């Protein structure tokens, strides 16, 4: 019923709190489908990633974009089992938290489809994850993943493409 990438996104968002990975799995899906609804989810995850690591300007920018995307795509969000108005309010709350200098806190998305929630919780259980787990603020790999991840495959692919363009 729901795309596998979306379920993975929800698991990362609510259990591992790996917002960088949320972005990765859904961006790939978005590129394959071209469906604009995924952009708002991606922007929300990027906003959470920035906020948690203290990039306030980046977080605010991404939250604003995510809120605008959700407002434009309300029906699509509802079709994905999300209460769009509650999501908009949640994102607005995060913008307000930033404005008032409040620290990052983990949150859960307003999932209104009980079967979607059940699927996610079952997959968490199977993977030994806890749905709704708070972010581990001591896990530097999750917090600074963009700097610490292994990028050798990306670098190798870029080099292959460069060689290809140069006719080698």
Short mmCIF file of N, CA and C in Angstrom, two decimals:
data_model
loop_
_atom_site.label_atom_id
_atom_site.label_comp_id
_atom_site.label_asym_id
_atom_site.label_seq_id
_atom_site.Cartn_x
_atom_site.Cartn_y
_atom_site.Cartn_z
N UNK A 1 0.83 -1.20 0.00
CA UNK A 1 0.00 0.00 0.00
C UNK A 1 0.87 1.26 0.00
N UNK A 2 1.82 1.34 0.90
CA UNK A 2 2.73 2.48 0.96
C UNK A 2 4.09 2.07 0.39
N UNK A 3 4.78 3.01 -0.27
CA UNK A 3 6.10 2.68 -0.81
C UNK A 3 7.08 2.27 0.29
N UNK A 4 7.94 1.32 -0.04
CA UNK A 4 8.94 0.83 0.90
C UNK A 4 9.83 1.97 1.42
N UNK A 5 10.21 2.88 0.53
CA UNK A 5 11.07 4.01 0.92
C UNK A 5 10.38 4.89 1.97
N UNK A 6 9.08 5.04 1.86
CA UNK A 6 8.33 5.84 2.83
C UNK A 6 8.33 5.16 4.20
N UNK A 7 8.13 3.86 4.21
CA UNK A 7 8.18 3.10 5.48
C UNK A 7 9.57 3.24 6.09
N UNK A 8 10.61 3.10 5.28
CA UNK A 8 11.98 3.26 5.77
C UNK A 8 12.19 4.65 6.34
N UNK A 9 11.69 5.64 5.64
CA UNK A 9 11.78 7.02 6.12
C UNK A 9 11.16 7.14 7.52
N UNK A 10 9.95 6.60 7.65
CA UNK A 10 9.25 6.69 8.93
C UNK A 10 10.01 5.96 10.04
N UNK A 11 10.61 4.82 9.71
CA UNK A 11 11.40 4.08 10.72
C UNK A 11 12.61 4.90 11.15
N UNK A 12 13.30 5.48 10.19
CA UNK A 12 14.46 6.31 10.55
C UNK A 12 14.03 7.54 11.33
N UNK A 13 12.91 8.14 10.94
CA UNK A 13 12.45 9.36 11.60
C UNK A 13 12.05 9.10 13.05
N UNK A 14 11.38 7.98 13.29
CA UNK A 14 10.80 7.71 14.61
C UNK A 14 11.58 6.77 15.50
N UNK A 15 12.49 6.00 14.94
CA UNK A 15 13.19 4.99 15.75
C UNK A 15 14.69 5.24 15.83
N UNK A 16 15.35 5.31 14.69
CA UNK A 16 16.80 5.53 14.73
C UNK A 16 17.14 7.01 14.86
N UNK A 17 16.20 7.86 14.49
CA UNK A 17 16.38 9.32 14.47
C UNK A 17 17.53 9.71 13.54
N UNK A 18 17.71 8.90 12.52
CA UNK A 18 18.75 9.16 11.52
C UNK A 18 18.13 9.98 10.40
N UNK A 19 18.05 11.28 10.62
CA UNK A 19 17.40 12.17 9.67
C UNK A 19 18.16 12.26 8.35
N UNK A 20 19.46 12.08 8.41
CA UNK A 20 20.25 12.07 7.18
C UNK A 20 19.81 10.90 6.31
N UNK A 21 19.61 9.74 6.93
CA UNK A 21 19.17 8.57 6.19
C UNK A 21 17.74 8.75 5.69
N UNK A 22 16.90 9.45 6.46
CA UNK A 22 15.54 9.78 5.98
C UNK A 22 15.64 10.47 4.64
N UNK A 23 16.50 11.45 4.59
CA UNK A 23 16.72 12.22 3.37
C UNK A 23 17.19 11.32 2.23
N UNK A 24 18.15 10.46 2.51
CA UNK A 24 18.73 9.60 1.49
C UNK A 24 17.69 8.65 0.88
N UNK A 25 16.93 7.94 1.72
CA UNK A 25 16.00 6.94 1.19
C UNK A 25 14.85 7.59 0.44
N UNK A 26 14.38 8.72 0.91
CA UNK A 26 13.24 9.34 0.25
C UNK A 26 13.67 10.14 -0.98
N UNK A 27 14.87 10.69 -0.96
CA UNK A 27 15.35 11.42 -2.15
C UNK A 27 15.47 10.46 -3.34
N UNK A 28 15.99 9.29 -3.08
CA UNK A 28 16.12 8.29 -4.15
C UNK A 28 14.73 7.94 -4.71
N UNK A 29 13.77 7.75 -3.81
CA UNK A 29 12.40 7.43 -4.23
C UNK A 29 11.80 8.59 -5.03
N UNK A 30 12.01 9.81 -4.56
CA UNK A 30 11.49 10.99 -5.24
C UNK A 30 12.06 11.10 -6.66
N UNK A 31 13.37 10.86 -6.78
CA UNK A 31 14.00 10.93 -8.11
C UNK A 31 13.41 9.89 -9.05
N UNK A 32 13.05 8.74 -8.51
CA UNK A 32 12.48 7.67 -9.34
C UNK A 32 11.05 7.97 -9.75
N UNK A 33 10.27 8.57 -8.84
CA UNK A 33 8.84 8.78 -9.10
C UNK A 33 8.52 10.17 -9.63
N UNK A 34 9.31 11.16 -9.24
CA UNK A 34 9.03 12.54 -9.63
C UNK A 34 7.86 13.15 -8.87
N UNK A 35 7.33 12.43 -7.88
CA UNK A 35 6.18 12.93 -7.10
C UNK A 35 6.65 13.97 -6.11
N UNK A 36 6.09 15.17 -6.21
CA UNK A 36 6.55 16.31 -5.41
C UNK A 36 6.28 16.17 -3.91
N UNK A 37 5.32 15.34 -3.54
CA UNK A 37 4.96 15.20 -2.13
C UNK A 37 6.17 14.81 -1.28
N UNK A 38 7.10 14.06 -1.85
CA UNK A 38 8.26 13.58 -1.08
C UNK A 38 9.20 14.70 -0.69
N UNK A 39 9.19 15.79 -1.44
CA UNK A 39 10.10 16.90 -1.17
C UNK A 39 9.88 17.48 0.23
N UNK A 40 8.63 17.66 0.62
CA UNK A 40 8.34 18.21 1.95
C UNK A 40 8.83 17.31 3.07
N UNK A 41 8.68 16.00 2.89
CA UNK A 41 9.19 15.05 3.88
C UNK A 41 10.71 15.13 3.97
N UNK A 42 11.35 15.24 2.81
CA UNK A 42 12.81 15.35 2.77
C UNK A 42 13.25 16.63 3.47
N UNK A 43 12.59 17.74 3.17
CA UNK A 43 12.93 19.02 3.79
C UNK A 43 12.72 18.98 5.31
N UNK A 44 11.68 18.31 5.75
CA UNK A 44 11.44 18.17 7.19
C UNK A 44 12.59 17.41 7.85
N UNK A 45 13.01 16.31 7.25
CA UNK A 45 14.12 15.52 7.81
C UNK A 45 15.41 16.33 7.84
N UNK A 46 15.66 17.08 6.77
CA UNK A 46 16.87 17.91 6.72
C UNK A 46 16.79 19.00 7.79
N UNK A 47 15.60 19.56 7.98
CA UNK A 47 15.41 20.56 9.04
C UNK A 47 15.70 19.98 10.42
N UNK A 48 15.22 18.76 10.66
CA UNK A 48 15.47 18.11 11.96
C UNK A 48 16.97 17.84 12.13
N UNK A 49 17.61 17.41 11.05
CA UNK A 49 19.05 17.15 11.09
C UNK A 49 19.81 18.43 11.45
N UNK A 50 19.48 19.53 10.78
CA UNK A 50 20.16 20.80 11.06
C UNK A 50 19.88 21.29 12.49
N UNK A 51 18.62 21.20 12.90
CA UNK A 51 18.25 21.70 14.23
C UNK A 51 18.99 20.93 15.31
N UNK A 52 19.01 19.61 15.20
CA UNK A 52 19.66 18.79 16.22
C UNK A 52 21.14 19.13 16.36
N UNK A 53 21.81 19.45 15.25
CA UNK A 53 23.24 19.72 15.33
C UNK A 53 23.56 21.21 15.46
N UNK A 54 22.52 22.03 15.64
CA UNK A 54 22.74 23.43 15.95
C UNK A 54 22.85 24.38 14.77
N UNK A 55 22.54 23.90 13.57
CA UNK A 55 22.53 24.79 12.40
C UNK A 55 21.15 25.42 12.34
N UNK A 56 20.98 26.49 13.10
CA UNK A 56 19.68 27.12 13.27
C UNK A 56 19.16 27.73 11.97
N UNK A 57 20.02 28.44 11.25
CA UNK A 57 19.59 29.07 9.99
C UNK A 57 19.13 28.01 8.99
N UNK A 58 19.89 26.92 8.87
CA UNK A 58 19.53 25.83 7.96
C UNK A 58 18.23 25.16 8.38
N UNK A 59 18.05 24.96 9.68
CA UNK A 59 16.84 24.32 10.19
C UNK A 59 15.62 25.19 9.89
N UNK A 60 15.73 26.45 10.19
CA UNK A 60 14.61 27.37 9.96
C UNK A 60 14.22 27.41 8.47
N UNK A 61 15.21 27.47 7.62
CA UNK A 61 14.97 27.50 6.17
C UNK A 61 14.26 26.22 5.71
N UNK A 62 14.75 25.07 6.18
CA UNK A 62 14.15 23.80 5.76
C UNK A 62 12.75 23.61 6.34
N UNK A 63 12.55 24.01 7.59
CA UNK A 63 11.22 23.89 8.19
C UNK A 63 10.21 24.76 7.44
N UNK A 64 10.62 25.96 7.07
CA UNK A 64 9.73 26.85 6.33
C UNK A 64 9.36 26.23 4.98
N UNK A 65 10.35 25.68 4.28
CA UNK A 65 10.08 25.02 3.00
C UNK A 65 9.18 23.81 3.19
N UNK A 66 9.43 23.02 4.23
CA UNK A 66 8.61 21.83 4.49
C UNK A 66 7.17 22.23 4.80
N UNK A 67 7.00 23.29 5.57
CA UNK A 67 5.66 23.75 5.92
C UNK A 67 4.92 24.20 4.65
N UNK A 68 5.61 24.94 3.79
CA UNK A 68 4.99 25.38 2.54
C UNK A 68 4.62 24.20 1.66
N UNK A 69 5.50 23.21 1.58
CA UNK A 69 5.22 22.01 0.78
C UNK A 69 4.00 21.28 1.32
N UNK A 70 3.91 21.17 2.62
CA UNK A 70 2.78 20.47 3.22
C UNK A 70 1.47 21.23 2.97
N UNK A 71 1.54 22.54 3.04
CA UNK A 71 0.33 23.34 2.78
C UNK A 71 -0.13 23.17 1.33
N UNK A 72 0.82 23.07 0.40
CA UNK A 72 0.48 22.89 -1.02
C UNK A 72 -0.05 21.49 -1.31
N UNK A 73 0.42 20.50 -0.56
CA UNK A 73 0.16 19.09 -0.87
C UNK A 73 -0.69 18.39 0.21
N UNK A 74 -1.56 19.12 0.86
CA UNK A 74 -2.33 18.56 1.99
C UNK A 74 -2.99 17.23 1.65
N UNK A 75 -3.65 17.16 0.52
CA UNK A 75 -4.37 15.93 0.17
C UNK A 75 -3.40 14.76 -0.01
N UNK A 76 -2.25 15.04 -0.60
CA UNK A 76 -1.26 13.97 -0.80
C UNK A 76 -0.72 13.48 0.54
N UNK A 77 -0.53 14.40 1.50
CA UNK A 77 -0.05 14.00 2.83
C UNK A 77 -1.12 13.15 3.52
N UNK A 78 -2.36 13.57 3.40
CA UNK A 78 -3.47 12.81 3.99
C UNK A 78 -3.53 11.41 3.38
N UNK A 79 -3.32 11.31 2.07
CA UNK A 79 -3.33 10.01 1.39
C UNK A 79 -2.19 9.12 1.85
N UNK A 80 -1.15 9.73 2.41
CA UNK A 80 -0.01 8.98 2.95
C UNK A 80 -0.15 8.71 4.45
N UNK A 81 -1.37 8.91 4.97
CA UNK A 81 -1.65 8.57 6.37
C UNK A 81 -1.19 9.60 7.38
N UNK A 82 -0.95 10.82 6.93
CA UNK A 82 -0.48 11.90 7.81
C UNK A 82 -1.57 12.95 7.94
N UNK A 83 -1.80 13.42 9.15
CA UNK A 83 -2.75 14.51 9.38
C UNK A 83 -2.04 15.80 9.00
N UNK A 84 -2.37 16.35 7.83
CA UNK A 84 -1.64 17.49 7.27
C UNK A 84 -1.69 18.72 8.17
N UNK A 85 -2.84 19.06 8.69
CA UNK A 85 -2.95 20.25 9.55
C UNK A 85 -2.11 20.10 10.81
N UNK A 86 -2.11 18.92 11.40
CA UNK A 86 -1.28 18.69 12.59
C UNK A 86 0.20 18.74 12.24
N UNK A 87 0.56 18.25 11.06
CA UNK A 87 1.96 18.32 10.64
C UNK A 87 2.39 19.76 10.44
N UNK A 88 1.55 20.56 9.81
CA UNK A 88 1.87 21.98 9.63
C UNK A 88 2.05 22.65 10.98
N UNK A 89 1.15 22.36 11.92
CA UNK A 89 1.25 22.93 13.27
C UNK A 89 2.53 22.47 13.97
N UNK A 90 2.90 21.20 13.78
CA UNK A 90 4.12 20.67 14.39
C UNK A 90 5.36 21.39 13.85
N UNK A 91 5.41 21.55 12.54
CA UNK A 91 6.55 22.24 11.94
C UNK A 91 6.59 23.69 12.42
N UNK A 92 5.43 24.33 12.49
CA UNK A 92 5.36 25.71 12.99
C UNK A 92 5.89 25.78 14.43
N UNK A 93 5.57 24.79 15.23
CA UNK A 93 6.06 24.74 16.61
C UNK A 93 7.59 24.68 16.63
N UNK A 94 8.17 23.93 15.72
CA UNK A 94 9.63 23.85 15.65
C UNK A 94 10.24 25.19 15.24
N UNK A 95 9.60 25.89 14.33
CA UNK A 95 10.09 27.23 13.94
C UNK A 95 10.03 28.15 15.15
N UNK A 96 8.96 28.07 15.91
CA UNK A 96 8.81 28.89 17.13
C UNK A 96 9.87 28.51 18.17
N UNK A 97 10.13 27.24 18.32
CA UNK A 97 11.16 26.78 19.27
C UNK A 97 12.51 27.39 18.90
N UNK A 98 12.81 27.37 17.64
CA UNK A 98 14.07 27.97 17.17
C UNK A 98 14.08 29.46 17.48
N UNK A 99 12.98 30.13 17.15
CA UNK A 99 12.88 31.58 17.39
C UNK A 99 13.11 31.93 18.86
N UNK A 100 12.67 31.06 19.75
CA UNK A 100 12.81 31.31 21.19
C UNK A 100 14.08 30.68 21.78
N UNK A 101 14.94 30.16 20.94
CA UNK A 101 16.22 29.61 21.40
C UNK A 101 16.10 28.31 22.16
N UNK A 102 15.03 27.57 21.94
CA UNK A 102 14.84 26.30 22.63
C UNK A 102 15.61 25.19 21.91
N UNK A 103 16.11 24.22 22.67
CA UNK A 103 16.91 23.16 22.05
C UNK A 103 16.05 22.15 21.29
N UNK A 104 16.74 21.40 20.44
CA UNK A 104 16.11 20.31 19.69
C UNK A 104 15.46 19.31 20.64
N UNK A 105 14.31 18.79 20.24
CA UNK A 105 13.66 17.67 20.90
C UNK A 105 13.12 16.75 19.81
N UNK A 106 13.18 15.46 20.05
CA UNK A 106 12.62 14.49 19.11
C UNK A 106 11.11 14.64 19.09
N UNK A 107 10.52 14.26 17.97
CA UNK A 107 9.07 14.33 17.84
C UNK A 107 8.59 13.16 16.99
N UNK A 108 7.30 12.97 16.97
CA UNK A 108 6.69 11.97 16.11
C UNK A 108 5.73 12.67 15.15
N UNK A 109 5.68 12.18 13.94
CA UNK A 109 4.77 12.73 12.95
C UNK A 109 3.35 12.28 13.25
N UNK A 110 2.36 13.12 12.91
CA UNK A 110 0.96 12.79 13.21
C UNK A 110 0.39 11.77 12.20
N UNK A 111 0.73 10.51 12.44
CA UNK A 111 0.24 9.43 11.58
C UNK A 111 -1.19 9.10 12.00
N UNK A 112 -2.11 9.18 11.04
CA UNK A 112 -3.51 8.92 11.36
C UNK A 112 -4.02 7.59 10.81
N UNK A 113 -3.22 6.94 9.99
CA UNK A 113 -3.60 5.64 9.46
C UNK A 113 -3.08 4.57 10.42
N UNK A 114 -3.99 3.94 11.13
CA UNK A 114 -3.62 2.94 12.14
C UNK A 114 -2.86 1.77 11.52
N UNK A 115 -3.20 1.39 10.29
CA UNK A 115 -2.49 0.28 9.66
C UNK A 115 -1.05 0.67 9.33
N UNK A 116 -0.82 1.90 8.91
CA UNK A 116 0.54 2.38 8.65
C UNK A 116 1.35 2.37 9.94
N UNK A 117 0.77 2.87 10.99
CA UNK A 117 1.45 2.88 12.29
C UNK A 117 1.78 1.46 12.74
N UNK A 118 0.85 0.54 12.56
CA UNK A 118 1.06 -0.86 12.93
C UNK A 118 2.21 -1.48 12.12
N UNK A 119 2.23 -1.22 10.82
CA UNK A 119 3.31 -1.72 9.95
C UNK A 119 4.66 -1.22 10.45
N UNK A 120 4.73 0.08 10.73
CA UNK A 120 5.99 0.67 11.19
C UNK A 120 6.43 0.09 12.53
N UNK A 121 5.49 -0.04 13.45
CA UNK A 121 5.83 -0.58 14.77
C UNK A 121 6.26 -2.04 14.68
N UNK A 122 5.62 -2.81 13.81
CA UNK A 122 6.00 -4.21 13.62
C UNK A 122 7.41 -4.30 13.04
N UNK A 123 7.71 -3.45 12.06
CA UNK A 123 9.04 -3.47 11.46
C UNK A 123 10.10 -3.04 12.47
N UNK A 124 9.77 -2.10 13.31
CA UNK A 124 10.70 -1.70 14.38
C UNK A 124 11.00 -2.90 15.28
N UNK A 125 9.95 -3.58 15.67
CA UNK A 125 10.10 -4.74 16.55
C UNK A 125 10.99 -5.80 15.90
N UNK A 126 10.75 -6.07 14.61
CA UNK A 126 11.54 -7.06 13.88
C UNK A 126 13.02 -6.66 13.80
N UNK A 127 13.28 -5.37 13.74
CA UNK A 127 14.66 -4.87 13.60
C UNK A 127 15.31 -4.54 14.94
N UNK A 128 14.57 -4.76 16.03
CA UNK A 128 15.11 -4.48 17.35
C UNK A 128 15.19 -2.99 17.65
N UNK A 129 14.30 -2.21 17.03
CA UNK A 129 14.26 -0.77 17.23
C UNK A 129 13.07 -0.41 18.11
N UNK A 130 13.10 0.78 18.68
CA UNK A 130 12.01 1.25 19.53
C UNK A 130 11.34 2.43 18.84
N UNK A 131 10.06 2.27 18.49
CA UNK A 131 9.28 3.34 17.87
C UNK A 131 9.14 4.48 18.88
N UNK A 132 9.46 5.68 18.46
CA UNK A 132 9.33 6.85 19.33
C UNK A 132 10.54 7.09 20.22
N UNK A 133 11.60 6.33 20.00
CA UNK A 133 12.85 6.50 20.76
C UNK A 133 13.36 7.92 20.58
N UNK A 134 13.84 8.51 21.65
CA UNK A 134 14.42 9.85 21.58
C UNK A 134 15.81 9.78 20.94
N UNK A 135 16.24 10.88 20.36
CA UNK A 135 17.57 10.94 19.76
C UNK A 135 18.64 10.71 20.82
N UNK A 136 19.64 9.94 20.44
CA UNK A 136 20.81 9.76 21.30
C UNK A 136 21.75 10.92 21.00
N UNK A 137 21.72 11.91 21.86
CA UNK A 137 22.49 13.14 21.64
C UNK A 137 23.99 12.92 21.83
N UNK A 138 24.40 11.72 22.22
CA UNK A 138 25.83 11.42 22.35
C UNK A 138 26.36 10.70 21.12
N UNK A 139 25.47 10.34 20.19
CA UNK A 139 25.85 9.60 18.99
C UNK A 139 26.30 10.59 17.91
N UNK A 140 27.58 10.89 17.89
CA UNK A 140 28.11 11.88 16.95
C UNK A 140 27.95 11.44 15.50
N UNK A 141 27.98 10.14 15.25
CA UNK A 141 27.83 9.67 13.87
C UNK A 141 26.46 10.06 13.31
N UNK A 142 25.41 9.91 14.10
CA UNK A 142 24.07 10.27 13.65
C UNK A 142 23.94 11.79 13.54
N UNK A 143 24.51 12.50 14.48
CA UNK A 143 24.38 13.97 14.50
C UNK A 143 25.18 14.64 13.40
N UNK A 144 26.36 14.11 13.10
CA UNK A 144 27.24 14.73 12.09
C UNK A 144 27.50 13.79 10.92
N UNK A 145 26.49 13.04 10.53
CA UNK A 145 26.67 12.01 9.52
C UNK A 145 27.19 12.55 8.19
N UNK A 146 26.80 13.76 7.83
CA UNK A 146 27.25 14.32 6.56
C UNK A 146 28.77 14.47 6.49
N UNK A 147 29.40 14.57 7.64
CA UNK A 147 30.86 14.70 7.70
C UNK A 147 31.56 13.36 7.93
N UNK A 148 30.90 12.44 8.60
CA UNK A 148 31.55 11.23 9.08
C UNK A 148 31.26 9.98 8.25
N UNK A 149 30.30 10.01 7.35
CA UNK A 149 29.93 8.80 6.60
C UNK A 149 31.00 8.44 5.57
N UNK A 150 30.96 7.20 5.17
CA UNK A 150 31.86 6.71 4.13
C UNK A 150 31.32 7.15 2.78
N UNK A 151 32.08 7.97 2.07
CA UNK A 151 31.65 8.48 0.78
C UNK A 151 32.46 7.90 -0.37
N UNK A 152 33.20 6.84 -0.12
CA UNK A 152 34.08 6.29 -1.15
C UNK A 152 33.31 5.88 -2.41
N UNK A 153 32.10 5.33 -2.26
CA UNK A 153 31.31 4.94 -3.43
C UNK A 153 30.88 6.15 -4.25
N UNK A 154 30.50 7.24 -3.57
CA UNK A 154 30.10 8.46 -4.26
C UNK A 154 31.28 9.07 -5.00
N UNK A 155 32.42 9.13 -4.34
CA UNK A 155 33.63 9.68 -4.95
C UNK A 155 34.06 8.84 -6.15
N UNK A 156 34.00 7.51 -6.02
CA UNK A 156 34.37 6.62 -7.12
C UNK A 156 33.44 6.82 -8.32
N UNK A 157 32.14 6.95 -8.05
CA UNK A 157 31.18 7.15 -9.14
C UNK A 157 31.42 8.49 -9.84
N UNK A 158 31.69 9.52 -9.09
CA UNK A 158 32.00 10.83 -9.69
C UNK A 158 33.24 10.73 -10.58
N UNK A 159 34.24 10.02 -10.13
CA UNK A 159 35.47 9.85 -10.91
C UNK A 159 35.17 9.06 -12.19
N UNK A 160 34.33 8.02 -12.10
CA UNK A 160 33.95 7.25 -13.29
C UNK A 160 33.23 8.15 -14.31
N UNK A 161 32.32 8.97 -13.81
CA UNK A 161 31.59 9.88 -14.70
C UNK A 161 32.53 10.91 -15.33
N UNK A 162 33.46 11.39 -14.56
CA UNK A 162 34.45 12.36 -15.07
C UNK A 162 35.28 11.73 -16.17
N UNK A 163 35.77 10.50 -15.93
CA UNK A 163 36.55 9.78 -16.93
C UNK A 163 35.72 9.54 -18.20
N UNK A 164 34.46 9.21 -18.01
CA UNK A 164 33.57 8.95 -19.13
C UNK A 164 33.40 10.21 -19.99
N UNK A 165 33.21 11.36 -19.33
CA UNK A 165 33.07 12.63 -20.04
C UNK A 165 34.33 13.01 -20.80
N UNK A 166 35.46 12.63 -20.24
CA UNK A 166 36.73 12.96 -20.88
C UNK A 166 37.11 11.94 -21.95
N UNK A 167 36.27 10.94 -22.14
CA UNK A 167 36.47 9.94 -23.18
C UNK A 167 37.57 8.93 -22.88
N UNK A 168 37.80 8.71 -21.64
CA UNK A 168 38.84 7.74 -21.24
C UNK A 168 38.28 6.39 -21.00
#
